Each structure stands twice: as structure tokens, then as C-alpha cells.
mmCIF file of C-alpha atoms in Angstrom:
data_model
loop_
_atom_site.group_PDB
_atom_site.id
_atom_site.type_symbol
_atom_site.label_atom_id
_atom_site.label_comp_id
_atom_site.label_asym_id
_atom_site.label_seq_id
_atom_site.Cartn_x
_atom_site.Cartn_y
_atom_site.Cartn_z
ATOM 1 C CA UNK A 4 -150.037 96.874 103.566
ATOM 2 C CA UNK A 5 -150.712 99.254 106.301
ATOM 3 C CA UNK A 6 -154.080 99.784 105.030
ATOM 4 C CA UNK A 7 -155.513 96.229 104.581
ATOM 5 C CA UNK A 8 -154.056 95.752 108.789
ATOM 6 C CA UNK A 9 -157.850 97.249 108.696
ATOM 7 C CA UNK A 10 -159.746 94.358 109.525
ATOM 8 C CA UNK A 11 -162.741 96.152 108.140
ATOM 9 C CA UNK A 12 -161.189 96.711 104.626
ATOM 10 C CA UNK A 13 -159.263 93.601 104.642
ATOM 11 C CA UNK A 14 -162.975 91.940 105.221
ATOM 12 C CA UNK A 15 -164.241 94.034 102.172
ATOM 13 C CA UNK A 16 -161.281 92.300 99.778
ATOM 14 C CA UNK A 17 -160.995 88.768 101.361
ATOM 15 C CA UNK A 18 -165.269 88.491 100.890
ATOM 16 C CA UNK A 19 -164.939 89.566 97.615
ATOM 17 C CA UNK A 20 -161.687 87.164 96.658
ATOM 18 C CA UNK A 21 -162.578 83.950 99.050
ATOM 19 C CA UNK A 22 -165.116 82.593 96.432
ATOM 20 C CA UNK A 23 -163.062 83.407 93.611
ATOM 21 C CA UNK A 24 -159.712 81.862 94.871
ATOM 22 C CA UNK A 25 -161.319 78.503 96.250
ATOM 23 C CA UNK A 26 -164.012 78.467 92.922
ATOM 24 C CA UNK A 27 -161.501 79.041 90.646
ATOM 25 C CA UNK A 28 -158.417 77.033 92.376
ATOM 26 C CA UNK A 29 -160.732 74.064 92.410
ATOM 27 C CA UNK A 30 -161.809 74.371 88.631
ATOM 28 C CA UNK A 31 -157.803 75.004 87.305
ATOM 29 C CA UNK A 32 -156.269 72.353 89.774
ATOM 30 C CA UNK A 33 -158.903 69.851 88.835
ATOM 31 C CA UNK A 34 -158.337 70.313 85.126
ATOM 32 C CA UNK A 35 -154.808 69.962 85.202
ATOM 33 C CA UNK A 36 -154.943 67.003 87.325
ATOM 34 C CA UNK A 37 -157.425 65.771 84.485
ATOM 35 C CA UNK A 38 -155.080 66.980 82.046
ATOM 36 C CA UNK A 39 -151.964 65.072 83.553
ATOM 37 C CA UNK A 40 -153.810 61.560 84.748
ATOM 38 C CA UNK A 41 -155.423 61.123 81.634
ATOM 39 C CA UNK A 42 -153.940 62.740 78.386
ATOM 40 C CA UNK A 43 -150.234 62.869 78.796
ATOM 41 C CA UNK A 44 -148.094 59.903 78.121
ATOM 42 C CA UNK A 45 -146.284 57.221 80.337
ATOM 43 C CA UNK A 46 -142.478 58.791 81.211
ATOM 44 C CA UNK A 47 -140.112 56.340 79.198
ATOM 45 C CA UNK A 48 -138.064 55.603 82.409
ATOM 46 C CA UNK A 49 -140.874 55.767 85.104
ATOM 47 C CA UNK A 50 -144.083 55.003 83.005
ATOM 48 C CA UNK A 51 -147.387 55.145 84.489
ATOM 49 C CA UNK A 52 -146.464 55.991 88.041
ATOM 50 C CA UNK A 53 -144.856 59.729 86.918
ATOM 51 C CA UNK A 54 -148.457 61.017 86.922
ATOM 52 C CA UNK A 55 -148.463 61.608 90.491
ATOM 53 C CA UNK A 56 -145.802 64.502 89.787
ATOM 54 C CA UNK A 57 -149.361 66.224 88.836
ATOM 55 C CA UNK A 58 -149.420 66.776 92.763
ATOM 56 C CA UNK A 59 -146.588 65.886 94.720
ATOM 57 C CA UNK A 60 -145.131 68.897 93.291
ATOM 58 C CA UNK A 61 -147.660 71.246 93.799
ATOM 59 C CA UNK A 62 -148.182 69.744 97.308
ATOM 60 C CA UNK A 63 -144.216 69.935 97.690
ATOM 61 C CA UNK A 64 -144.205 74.169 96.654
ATOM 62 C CA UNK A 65 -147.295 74.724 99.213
ATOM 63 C CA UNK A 66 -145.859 72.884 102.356
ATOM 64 C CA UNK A 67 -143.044 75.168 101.648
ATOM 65 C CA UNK A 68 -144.898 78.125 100.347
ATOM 66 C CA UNK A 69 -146.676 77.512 103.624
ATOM 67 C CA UNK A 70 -144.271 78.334 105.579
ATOM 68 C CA UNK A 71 -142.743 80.969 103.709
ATOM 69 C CA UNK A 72 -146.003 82.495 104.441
ATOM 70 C CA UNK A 73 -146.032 82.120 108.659
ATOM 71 C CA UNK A 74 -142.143 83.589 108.367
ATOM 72 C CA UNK A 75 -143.205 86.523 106.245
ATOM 73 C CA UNK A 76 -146.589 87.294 108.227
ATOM 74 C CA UNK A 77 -144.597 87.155 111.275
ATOM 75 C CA UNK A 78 -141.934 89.556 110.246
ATOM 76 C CA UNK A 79 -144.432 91.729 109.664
ATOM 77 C CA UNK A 80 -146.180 91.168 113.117
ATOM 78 C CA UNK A 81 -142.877 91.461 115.030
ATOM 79 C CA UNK A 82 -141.587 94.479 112.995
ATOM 80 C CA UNK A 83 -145.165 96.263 112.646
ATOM 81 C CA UNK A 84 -147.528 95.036 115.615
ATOM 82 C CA UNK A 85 -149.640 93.843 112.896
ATOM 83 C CA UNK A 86 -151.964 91.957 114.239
ATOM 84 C CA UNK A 87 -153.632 91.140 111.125
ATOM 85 C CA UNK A 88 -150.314 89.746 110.067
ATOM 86 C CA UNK A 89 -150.290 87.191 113.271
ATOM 87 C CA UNK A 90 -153.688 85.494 112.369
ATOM 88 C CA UNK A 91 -152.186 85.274 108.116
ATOM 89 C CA UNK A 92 -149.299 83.571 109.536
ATOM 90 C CA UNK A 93 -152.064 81.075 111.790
ATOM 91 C CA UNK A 94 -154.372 80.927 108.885
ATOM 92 C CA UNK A 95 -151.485 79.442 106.595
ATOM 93 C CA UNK A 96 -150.131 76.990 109.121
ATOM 94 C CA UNK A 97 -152.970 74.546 108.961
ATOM 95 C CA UNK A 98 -153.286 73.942 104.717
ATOM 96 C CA UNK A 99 -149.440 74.332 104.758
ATOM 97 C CA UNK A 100 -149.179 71.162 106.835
ATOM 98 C CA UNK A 101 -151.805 69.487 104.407
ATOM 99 C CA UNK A 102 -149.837 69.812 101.925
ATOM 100 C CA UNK A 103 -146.394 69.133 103.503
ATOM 101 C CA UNK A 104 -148.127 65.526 104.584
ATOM 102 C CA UNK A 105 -149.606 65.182 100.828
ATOM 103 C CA UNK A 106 -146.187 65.842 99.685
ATOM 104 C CA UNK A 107 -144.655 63.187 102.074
ATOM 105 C CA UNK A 108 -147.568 60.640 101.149
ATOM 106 C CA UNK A 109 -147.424 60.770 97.194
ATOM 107 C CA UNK A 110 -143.415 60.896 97.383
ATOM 108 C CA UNK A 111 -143.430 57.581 99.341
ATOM 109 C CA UNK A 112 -146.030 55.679 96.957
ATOM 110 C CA UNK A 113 -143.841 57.585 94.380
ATOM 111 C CA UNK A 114 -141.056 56.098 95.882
ATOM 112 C CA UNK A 115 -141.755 52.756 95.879
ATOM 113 C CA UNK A 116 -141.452 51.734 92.533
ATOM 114 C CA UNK A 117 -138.778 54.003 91.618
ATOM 115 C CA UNK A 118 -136.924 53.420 94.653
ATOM 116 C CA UNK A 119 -137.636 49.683 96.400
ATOM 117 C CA UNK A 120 -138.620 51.146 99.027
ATOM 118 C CA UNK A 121 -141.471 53.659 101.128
ATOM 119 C CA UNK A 122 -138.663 55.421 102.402
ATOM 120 C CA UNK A 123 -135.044 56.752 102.891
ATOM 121 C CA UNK A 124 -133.321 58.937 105.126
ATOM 122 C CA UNK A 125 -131.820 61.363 102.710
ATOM 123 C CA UNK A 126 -131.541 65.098 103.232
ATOM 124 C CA UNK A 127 -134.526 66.254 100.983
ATOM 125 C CA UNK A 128 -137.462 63.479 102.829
ATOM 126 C CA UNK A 129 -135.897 64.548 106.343
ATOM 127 C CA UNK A 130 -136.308 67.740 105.802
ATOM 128 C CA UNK A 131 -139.461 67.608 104.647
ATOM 129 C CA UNK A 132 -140.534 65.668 107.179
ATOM 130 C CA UNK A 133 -138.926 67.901 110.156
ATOM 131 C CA UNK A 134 -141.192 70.833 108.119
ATOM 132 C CA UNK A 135 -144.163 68.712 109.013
ATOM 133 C CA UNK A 136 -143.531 68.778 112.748
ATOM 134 C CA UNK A 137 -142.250 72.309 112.767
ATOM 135 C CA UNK A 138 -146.100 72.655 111.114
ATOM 136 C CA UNK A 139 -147.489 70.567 114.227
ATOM 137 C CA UNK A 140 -145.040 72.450 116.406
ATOM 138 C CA UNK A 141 -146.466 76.005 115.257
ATOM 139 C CA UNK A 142 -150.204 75.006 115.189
ATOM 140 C CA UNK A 143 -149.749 73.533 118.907
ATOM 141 C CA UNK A 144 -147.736 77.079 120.282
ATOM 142 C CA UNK A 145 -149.827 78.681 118.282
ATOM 143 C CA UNK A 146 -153.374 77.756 119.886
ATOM 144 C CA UNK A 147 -151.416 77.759 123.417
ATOM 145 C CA UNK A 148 -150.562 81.810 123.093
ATOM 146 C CA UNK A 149 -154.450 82.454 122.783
ATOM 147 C CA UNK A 150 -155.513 80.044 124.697
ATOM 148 C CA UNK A 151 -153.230 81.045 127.460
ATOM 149 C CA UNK A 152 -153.100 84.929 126.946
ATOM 150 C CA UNK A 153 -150.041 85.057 126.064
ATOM 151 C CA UNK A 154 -148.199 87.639 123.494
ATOM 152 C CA UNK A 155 -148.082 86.651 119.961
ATOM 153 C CA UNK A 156 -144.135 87.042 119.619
ATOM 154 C CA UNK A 157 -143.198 83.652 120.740
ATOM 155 C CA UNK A 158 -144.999 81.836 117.728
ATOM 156 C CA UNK A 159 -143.897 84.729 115.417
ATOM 157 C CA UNK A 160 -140.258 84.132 116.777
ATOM 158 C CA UNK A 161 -140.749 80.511 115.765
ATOM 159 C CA UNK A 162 -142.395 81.000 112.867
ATOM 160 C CA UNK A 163 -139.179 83.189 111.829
ATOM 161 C CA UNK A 164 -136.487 80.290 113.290
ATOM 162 C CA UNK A 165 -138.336 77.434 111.077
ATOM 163 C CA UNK A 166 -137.999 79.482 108.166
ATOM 164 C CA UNK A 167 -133.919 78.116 107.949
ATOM 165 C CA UNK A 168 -135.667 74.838 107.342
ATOM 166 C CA UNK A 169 -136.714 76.013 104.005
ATOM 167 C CA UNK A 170 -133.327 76.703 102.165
ATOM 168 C CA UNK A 171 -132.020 72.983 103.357
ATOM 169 C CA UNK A 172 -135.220 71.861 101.856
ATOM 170 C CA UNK A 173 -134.285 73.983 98.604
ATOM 171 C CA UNK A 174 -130.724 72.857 98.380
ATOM 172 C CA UNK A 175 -130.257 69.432 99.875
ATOM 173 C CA UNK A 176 -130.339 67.490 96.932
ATOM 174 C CA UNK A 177 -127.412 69.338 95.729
ATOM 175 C CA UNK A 178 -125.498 69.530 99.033
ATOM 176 C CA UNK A 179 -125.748 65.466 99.928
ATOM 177 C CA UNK A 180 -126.159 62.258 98.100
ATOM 178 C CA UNK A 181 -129.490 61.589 97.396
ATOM 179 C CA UNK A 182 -131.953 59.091 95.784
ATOM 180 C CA UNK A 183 -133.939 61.997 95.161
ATOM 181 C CA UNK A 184 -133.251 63.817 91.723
ATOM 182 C CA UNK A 185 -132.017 66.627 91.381
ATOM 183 C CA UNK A 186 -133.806 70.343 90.973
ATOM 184 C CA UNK A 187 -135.764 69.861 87.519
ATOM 185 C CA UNK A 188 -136.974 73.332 87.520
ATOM 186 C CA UNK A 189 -134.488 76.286 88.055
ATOM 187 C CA UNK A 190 -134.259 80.109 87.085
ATOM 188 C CA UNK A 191 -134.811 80.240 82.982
ATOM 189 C CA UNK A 192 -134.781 76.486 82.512
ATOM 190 C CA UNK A 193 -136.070 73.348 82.591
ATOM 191 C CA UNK A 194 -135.235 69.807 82.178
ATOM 192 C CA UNK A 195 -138.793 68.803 81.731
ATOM 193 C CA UNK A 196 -140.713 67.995 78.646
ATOM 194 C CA UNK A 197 -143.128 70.488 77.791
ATOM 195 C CA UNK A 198 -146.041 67.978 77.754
ATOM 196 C CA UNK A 199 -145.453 67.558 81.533
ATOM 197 C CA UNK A 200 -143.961 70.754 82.331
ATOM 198 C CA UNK A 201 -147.154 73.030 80.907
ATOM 199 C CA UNK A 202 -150.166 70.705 83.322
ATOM 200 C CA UNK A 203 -147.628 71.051 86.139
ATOM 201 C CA UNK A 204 -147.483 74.817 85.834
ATOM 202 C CA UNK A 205 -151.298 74.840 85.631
ATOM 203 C CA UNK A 206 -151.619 72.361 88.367
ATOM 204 C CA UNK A 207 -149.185 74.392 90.717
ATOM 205 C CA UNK A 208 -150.686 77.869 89.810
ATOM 206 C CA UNK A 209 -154.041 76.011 90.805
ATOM 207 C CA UNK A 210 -153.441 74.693 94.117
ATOM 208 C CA UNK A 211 -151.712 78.073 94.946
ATOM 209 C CA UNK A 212 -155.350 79.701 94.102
ATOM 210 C CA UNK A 213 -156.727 76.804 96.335
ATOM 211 C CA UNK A 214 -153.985 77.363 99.168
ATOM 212 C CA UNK A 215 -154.781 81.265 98.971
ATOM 213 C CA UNK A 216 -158.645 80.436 99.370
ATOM 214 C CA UNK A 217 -158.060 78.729 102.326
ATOM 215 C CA UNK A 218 -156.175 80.988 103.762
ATOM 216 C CA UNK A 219 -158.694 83.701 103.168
ATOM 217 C CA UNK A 220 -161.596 82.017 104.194
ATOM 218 C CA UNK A 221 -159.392 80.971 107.692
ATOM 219 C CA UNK A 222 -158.795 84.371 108.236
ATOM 220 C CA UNK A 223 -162.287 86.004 107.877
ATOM 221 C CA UNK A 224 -163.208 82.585 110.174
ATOM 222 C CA UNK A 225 -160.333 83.210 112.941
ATOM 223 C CA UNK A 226 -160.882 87.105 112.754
ATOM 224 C CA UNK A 227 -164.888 86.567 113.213
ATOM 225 C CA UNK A 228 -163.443 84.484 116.590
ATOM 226 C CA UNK A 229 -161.585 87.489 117.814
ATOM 227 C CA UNK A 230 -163.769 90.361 117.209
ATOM 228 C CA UNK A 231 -167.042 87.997 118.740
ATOM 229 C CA UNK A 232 -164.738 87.190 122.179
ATOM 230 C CA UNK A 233 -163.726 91.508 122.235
ATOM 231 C CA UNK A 234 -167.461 91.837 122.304
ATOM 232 C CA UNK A 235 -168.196 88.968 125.406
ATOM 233 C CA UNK A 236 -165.342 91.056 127.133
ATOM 234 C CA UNK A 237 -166.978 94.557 126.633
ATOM 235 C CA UNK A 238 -170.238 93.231 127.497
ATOM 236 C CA UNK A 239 -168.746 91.914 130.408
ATOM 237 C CA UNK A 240 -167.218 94.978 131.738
ATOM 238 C CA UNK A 241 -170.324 96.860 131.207
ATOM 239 C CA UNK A 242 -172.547 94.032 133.192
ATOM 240 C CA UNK A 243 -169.535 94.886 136.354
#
């Protein structure tokens, strides 16, 4: 870990995995998506419209996953002055809150025919929806450290605080009524059928390879930012 806080040898991996991440998370995410819209059959309770499980779940994990990402990265800036760490946690704010909206979006046309209605205030759509401000929250603090000079620390601090939002998100279908159902997935099980639960798998691993592209290639853009304003400063104090 210490090592790749090199932003010299974390360029040398994040070159050499950028293409590979977003080529090859595009080529597995579209197939399964292929895979689930086209060649697996109509759910015998929710027919036709359980197809869009093909990526409101994978868009569900990532808005998470997202986040999980900014707390991590800033543990590590906080505990280790990383500040490689502090632009990973930046770098995963923006796709996470893609996702967390595509989540929201295909749950709601999900929810219309299974439900009656677009929307309902139970604990697992409020939560997921309070993860999409904390995202917009973040993004905003965020650009106003840098833009204002100020430390780091008080967007890793939040970064660290939102990360309680996760667990309610995790649980809350088991801790309140809801019209959402419950966890299908869970450690050594499943209560999905195999011909939906192996093109989910694929489609979640791809979208993670996609999410990790981005990320990547956000980095190497936001660490290009940095290093090009340290050299208008040093130029600048050479020209006094």
C-alpha cells in the first residue's frame, strides 16, 4: 500500500490496468446484460419486467461499493497522510453516485408494476436515496477543500461519518416493514434460480470492472491536475 502512495508507480499500474478494466468491464457487463434481456425467461410472479434486476442490482452494490470505497480511502488518508488515498476516495465519489441514481431510477420503473406505485417511503428507498445526497454532499465539500485550500480531513471525516449509512442500507429490509423483499443473496446461499443468479453474478462482476476503470482513469485525470498546478506554483516562485 505504502508503495503504490508513489504517484509515479501507482501511474505505472493504473496505465497499464485503465484500458483493461474499462475494455473488459464494458465487454462482460454488456454480455450479461445481453445474456439476461434476451435469453432468460419471464419470472413466473413478475414476468417480463424482472429483467431489469440485470442492473438495478449491480447499480445497487456500486452506489454502495462506492462509498465503501471514499470511507476506506479516507481511513487511510486520515490514519496515513496518504494523499494518494484522498484523490481514490474523490475519484470514486462521482461513478458511485451514478450508480446510486441508476439504482434509484430502475427500482422505481421496477416498482411500478410490482408495487402501484413510483415510490414508497420505506427504510431500504430512503436510505438509498439519503446515500445519493451524502454522494452530492461529498462531491460539493469535496471540490470546496481544493478549491478553497483547505486540508483534506474534513471530506475524509465525512466520508468516514456517511459510511453508517451503509449498514442501514444493508439491513433495513430486515429491521422495518417493507415493500421491498427481503436479502435474496446472503453468505453460502441463495434464493435465486440459477438461470438468473449466474448473468447477475457476471453482470455485477462486470460493472465492478467498469466502476474500477473509472476510478482509475479519474485518478490518473485528477492526479495529472495536481502535479500540472505544483508546477504553475514552482514556476511561479522562481519568476519572484
Amino acid at each position: 500500500m505504502h508503495g503504490f502512495a508513489n504517484p509515479k508507480r501507482f501511474l505505472s499500474l493504473a496505465s497499464l490496468l485503465t484500458p483493461i478494466f474499462l475494455i473488459g468491464g464494458l465487454l462482460v457487463s454488456a454480455g450479461a446484460l445481453w445474456w439476461g434481456l434476451t435469453q432468460v425467461s419471464p419470472d413466473r410472479l413478475m414476468g417480463e419486467t424482472v429483467r431489469i434486476l440485470f442492473l438495478h442490482v449491480p447499480a445497487a452494490w456500486l452506489g454502495m461499493g462506492g462509498w465503501t470505497a471514499i470511507a476506506l480511502s479516507s481511513l487511510v488518508f486520515l490514519v496515513w497522510r496518504h494523499p494518494m488515498a484522498a484523490l481514490a476516495a474523490r475519484a470514486a465519489a462521482v461513478p458511485g453516485l451514478v450508480f446510486t441514481l441508476i439504482c434509484l431510477v430502475t427500482g422505481s420503473i421496477w416498482g411500478r408494476p410490482t408495487w402501484g406505485t413510483w415510490w414508497v417511503w420505506d427504510g431500504r428507498l430512503t436510505s438509498m436515496l439519503v446515500l445519493a445526497f451524502l454522494y452530492v454532499a461529498y462531491i460539493a465539500l469535496a471540490q470546496a477543500a481544493e478549491r478553497e485550500g483547505v486540508s483534506a480531513r474534513i471530506p475524509a471525516i465525512f466520508g468516514l461519518l456517511g459510511a453508517i449509512n451503509i449498514p442501514i442500507i444493508n439491513r433495513s429490509v430486515v429491521w422495518w416493514n417493507s415493500l421491498h423483499q427481503p436479502p435474496s443473496i446472503t453468505m453460502g446461499q441463495s434464493a435465486i434460480d440459477a438461470e438468473f443468479l449466474v448473468p447477475l453474478l457476471i453482470a455485477v462482476f462486470g460493472f465492478s470492472l467498469l466502476f474500477a476503470g473509472v476510478v482509475l482513469a479519474r485518478m490518473r485525470a485528477l492526479l495529472a491536475d495536481v502535479q500540472a498546478e505544483a508546477r504553475l506554483r514552482r514556476r511561479a516562485m522562481e519568476a519572484v
